[in-house]
XYZ file of C-alpha atoms in Angstrom:
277
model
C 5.394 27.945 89.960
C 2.397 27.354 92.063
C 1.423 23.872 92.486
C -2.215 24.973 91.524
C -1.376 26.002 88.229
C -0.047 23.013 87.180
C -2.651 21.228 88.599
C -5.217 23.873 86.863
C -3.833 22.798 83.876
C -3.613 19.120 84.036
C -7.402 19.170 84.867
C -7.942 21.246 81.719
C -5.729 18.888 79.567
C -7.205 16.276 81.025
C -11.190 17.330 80.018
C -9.884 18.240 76.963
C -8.609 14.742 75.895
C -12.032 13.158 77.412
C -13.652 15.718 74.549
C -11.536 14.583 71.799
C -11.549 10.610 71.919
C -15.515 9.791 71.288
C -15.167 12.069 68.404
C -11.761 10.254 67.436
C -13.495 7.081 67.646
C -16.162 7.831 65.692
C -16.681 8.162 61.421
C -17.793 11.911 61.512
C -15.100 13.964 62.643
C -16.958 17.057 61.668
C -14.217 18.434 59.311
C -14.063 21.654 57.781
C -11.476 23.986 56.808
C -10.706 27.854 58.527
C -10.066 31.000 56.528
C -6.702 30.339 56.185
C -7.424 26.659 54.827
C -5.960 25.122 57.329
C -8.363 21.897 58.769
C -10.421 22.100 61.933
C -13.026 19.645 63.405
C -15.444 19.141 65.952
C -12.925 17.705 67.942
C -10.530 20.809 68.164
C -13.774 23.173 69.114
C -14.883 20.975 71.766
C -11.033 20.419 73.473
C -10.575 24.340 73.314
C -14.408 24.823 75.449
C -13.165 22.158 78.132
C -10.040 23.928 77.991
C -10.771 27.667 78.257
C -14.066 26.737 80.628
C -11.658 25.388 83.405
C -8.534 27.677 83.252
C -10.576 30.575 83.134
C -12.197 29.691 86.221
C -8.930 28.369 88.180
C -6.749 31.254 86.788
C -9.388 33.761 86.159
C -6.401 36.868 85.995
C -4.525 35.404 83.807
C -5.958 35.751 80.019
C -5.583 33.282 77.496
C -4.444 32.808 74.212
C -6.190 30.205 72.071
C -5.451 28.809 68.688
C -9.204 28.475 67.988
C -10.803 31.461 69.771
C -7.658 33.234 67.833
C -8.745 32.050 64.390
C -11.892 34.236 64.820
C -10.470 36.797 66.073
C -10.603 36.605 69.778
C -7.367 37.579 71.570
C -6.551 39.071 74.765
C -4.751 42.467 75.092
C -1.309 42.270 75.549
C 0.001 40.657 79.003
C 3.320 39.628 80.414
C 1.735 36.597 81.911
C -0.830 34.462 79.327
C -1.940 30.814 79.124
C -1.034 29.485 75.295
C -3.671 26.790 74.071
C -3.153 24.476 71.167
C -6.488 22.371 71.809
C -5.576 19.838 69.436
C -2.119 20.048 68.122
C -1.737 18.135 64.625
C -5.006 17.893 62.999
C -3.448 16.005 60.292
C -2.407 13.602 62.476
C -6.083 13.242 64.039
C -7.912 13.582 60.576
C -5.068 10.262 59.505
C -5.824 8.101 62.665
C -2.133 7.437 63.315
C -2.801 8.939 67.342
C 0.148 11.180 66.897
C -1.811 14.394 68.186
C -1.824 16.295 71.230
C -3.475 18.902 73.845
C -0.939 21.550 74.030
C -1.162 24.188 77.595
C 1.502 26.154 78.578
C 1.999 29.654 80.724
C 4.019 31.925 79.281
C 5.705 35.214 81.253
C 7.468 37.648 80.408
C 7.806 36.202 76.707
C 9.168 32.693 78.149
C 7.572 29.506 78.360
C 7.491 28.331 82.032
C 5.508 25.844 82.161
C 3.788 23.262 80.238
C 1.678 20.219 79.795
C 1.261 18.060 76.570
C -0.944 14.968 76.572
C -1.257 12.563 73.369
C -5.038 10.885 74.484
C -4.356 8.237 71.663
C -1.388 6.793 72.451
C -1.389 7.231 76.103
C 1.570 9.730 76.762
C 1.894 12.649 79.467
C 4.440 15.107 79.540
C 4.675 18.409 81.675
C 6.744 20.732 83.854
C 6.765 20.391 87.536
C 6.161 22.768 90.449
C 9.453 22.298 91.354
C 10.912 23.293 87.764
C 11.529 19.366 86.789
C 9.682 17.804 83.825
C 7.639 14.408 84.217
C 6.262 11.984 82.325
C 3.869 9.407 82.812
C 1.156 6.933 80.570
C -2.575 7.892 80.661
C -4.832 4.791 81.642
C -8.730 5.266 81.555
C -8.697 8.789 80.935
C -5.897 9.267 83.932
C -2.298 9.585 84.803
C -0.298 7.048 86.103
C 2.563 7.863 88.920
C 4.957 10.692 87.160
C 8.388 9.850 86.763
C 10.783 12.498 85.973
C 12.784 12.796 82.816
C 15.880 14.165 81.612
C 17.254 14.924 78.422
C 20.285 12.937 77.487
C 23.977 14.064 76.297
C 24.689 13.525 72.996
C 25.826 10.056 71.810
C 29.023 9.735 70.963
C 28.074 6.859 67.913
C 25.654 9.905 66.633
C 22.761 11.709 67.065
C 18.842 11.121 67.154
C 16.998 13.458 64.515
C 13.392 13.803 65.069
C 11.320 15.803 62.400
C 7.665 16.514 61.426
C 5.732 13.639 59.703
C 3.594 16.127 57.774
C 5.978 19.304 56.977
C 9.306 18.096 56.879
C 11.257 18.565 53.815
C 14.845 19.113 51.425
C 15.384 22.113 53.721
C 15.182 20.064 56.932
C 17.430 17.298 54.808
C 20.245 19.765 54.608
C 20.103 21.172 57.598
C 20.675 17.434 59.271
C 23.454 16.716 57.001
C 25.409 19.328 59.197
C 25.482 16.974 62.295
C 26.452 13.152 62.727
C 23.105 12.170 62.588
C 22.738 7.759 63.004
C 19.374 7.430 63.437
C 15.985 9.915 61.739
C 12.690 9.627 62.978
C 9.293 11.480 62.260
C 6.501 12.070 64.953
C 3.247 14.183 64.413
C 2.553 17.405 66.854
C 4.467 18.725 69.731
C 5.721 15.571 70.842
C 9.109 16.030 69.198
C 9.905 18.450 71.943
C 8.856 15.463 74.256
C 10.806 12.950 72.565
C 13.885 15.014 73.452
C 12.986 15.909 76.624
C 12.341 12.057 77.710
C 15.899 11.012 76.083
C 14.782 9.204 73.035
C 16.348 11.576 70.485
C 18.818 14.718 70.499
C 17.748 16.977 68.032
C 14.680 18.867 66.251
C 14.925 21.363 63.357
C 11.643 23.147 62.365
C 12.204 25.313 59.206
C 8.657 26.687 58.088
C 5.946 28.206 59.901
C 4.583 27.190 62.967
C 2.696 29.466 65.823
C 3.322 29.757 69.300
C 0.563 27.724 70.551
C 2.066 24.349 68.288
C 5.190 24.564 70.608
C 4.903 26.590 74.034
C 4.259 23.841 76.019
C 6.330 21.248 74.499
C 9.216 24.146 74.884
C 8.502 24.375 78.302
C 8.892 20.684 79.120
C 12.077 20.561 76.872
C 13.179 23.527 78.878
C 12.779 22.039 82.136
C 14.335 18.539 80.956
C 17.630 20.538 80.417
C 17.158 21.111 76.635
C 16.942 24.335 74.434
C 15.029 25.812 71.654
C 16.471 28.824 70.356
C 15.976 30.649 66.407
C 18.700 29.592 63.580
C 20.933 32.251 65.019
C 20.944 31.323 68.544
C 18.392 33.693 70.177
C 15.853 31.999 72.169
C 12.595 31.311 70.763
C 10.348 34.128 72.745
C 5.957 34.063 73.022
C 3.617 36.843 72.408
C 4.927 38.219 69.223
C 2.521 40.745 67.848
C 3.009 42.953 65.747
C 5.724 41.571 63.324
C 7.087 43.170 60.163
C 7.179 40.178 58.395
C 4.592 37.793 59.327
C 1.629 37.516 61.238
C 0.910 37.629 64.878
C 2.023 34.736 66.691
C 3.793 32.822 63.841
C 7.359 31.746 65.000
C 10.401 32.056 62.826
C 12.367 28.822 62.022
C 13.936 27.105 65.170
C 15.855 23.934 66.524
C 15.305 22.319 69.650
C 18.526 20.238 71.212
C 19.865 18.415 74.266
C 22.879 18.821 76.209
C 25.754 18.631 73.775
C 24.412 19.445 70.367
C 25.759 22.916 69.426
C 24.221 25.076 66.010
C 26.019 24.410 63.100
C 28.243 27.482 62.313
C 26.498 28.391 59.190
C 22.864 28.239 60.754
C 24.073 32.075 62.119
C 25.371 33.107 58.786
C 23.684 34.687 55.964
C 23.872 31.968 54.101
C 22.647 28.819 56.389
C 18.995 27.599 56.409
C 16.213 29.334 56.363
């Protein structure tokens, strides 16, 4: 992966996060809700410009797929090789103040994430792939990285296992799901920084049963990915980008997955008939 892509991408994350916090810090957040209900505000508009304004000119062949732009029915034809933009990933999160959101970029090919950057402005986290094919971290400080430090995901504890889920969707399905591993210690986090929280070593495992879309977890795959982790469906297929067409849901939407670290298999009954859905 070319160095400039990455770096392409970081500058668009980047402008996108200086968009979002003086409307974050502000009382208006210019709220409203899409045709499909779900929330929107000013914010997520004015990350996706800064966004699709500075890929588009670094990367101007490859096309890209927006969660915004999509909502109105904007999409690229079909290509092996797309960016995948979550602007602001967990709106909730944003619209509660608890900083748990995040600017989501990642280039897919050939159906694969390969790379990936995911910054949470808020809180002062950066995570993405490397040129190299490593994944990084570092803290954001006046708008800016700090020196990246690689990370790793770790190998399953042998006194049990970290379980990360969503703050806002989590629910009895995702209960019984964990009670199929030796699970010590649960915790919830907003947005695609579950995938992160794997990736850095600071949990082991992350069921998602209910809908998401490819742009809430392409580039949080891809740094998971490069950390050493996986995210595959509930019967052990890989989770795969640019699904159109779909006899049973919409385009984009992915079906229910698990991300894991070295040494956490699938339950046996996730690939049967009868495990969760």
């Amino acid at each position: 992966m070319p160095d400039t892509v990455h770096h392409a991408m970081l500058v668009a994350a980047l402008a996108a996060a200086a968009a979002i916090l003086p409307i974050y810090a502000r009382g208006d957040l210019g709220l409203r809700a899409k045709a499909d209900d779900s929330p929107v505000t000013e914010a997520d508009l004015a990350a996706e410009r800064a966004i699709v304004a500075r890929l588009a000119a670094a990367a101007p062949d490859i096309p890209i797929v927006s969660e915004e732009m999509a909502a109105e029915g904007h999409v690229p034809p079909p290509s092996r090789r797309f960016f995948l933009v979550d602007p602001l990933d967990g709106t909730k999160e944003f619209i509660r103040r608890n900083g748990e959101f995040t600017v989501n970029i990642a280039l897919v090919e050939d159906g694969a994430p390969i790379a990936g950057i995911v910054l949470a402005p808020a809180i002062g986290r950066a995570f993405m792939t490397s040129a190299d094919g490593g994944a990084l971290q570092s803290r954001l400080s006046d708008g800016a990285p700090e020196p990246w430090s690689a990370i790793r995901c770790r190998e399953a504890p042998a006194h049990g296992l970290t379980a990360v889920a969503s703050r806002s969707h989590a629910g009895p399905e995702t209960d019984d799901f964990l009670r199929r591993y030796d699970v010590a210690r649960r915790t919830s986090a907003g947005s695609s920084l579950k995938f992160c929280l794997l990736a850095s070593g600071e949990a082991d495992l992350y069921p998602r049963l209910g809908r998401t879309m490819e742009w809430d977890t392409a580039a949080g795959h891809a740094i998971l990915a490069a950390a050493g982790g996986r995210v595959t469906t509930l019967d052990g297929r890989p989770l795969r980008y640019g699904k159109r067409g779909q006899a049973t849901d919409i385009d984009f939407a992915n079906p229910d997955f698990v991300a894991f670290g070295p040494g956490v298999d699938l339950p046996l009954e996730s690939a049967s008939p009868g495990g969760p859905r």
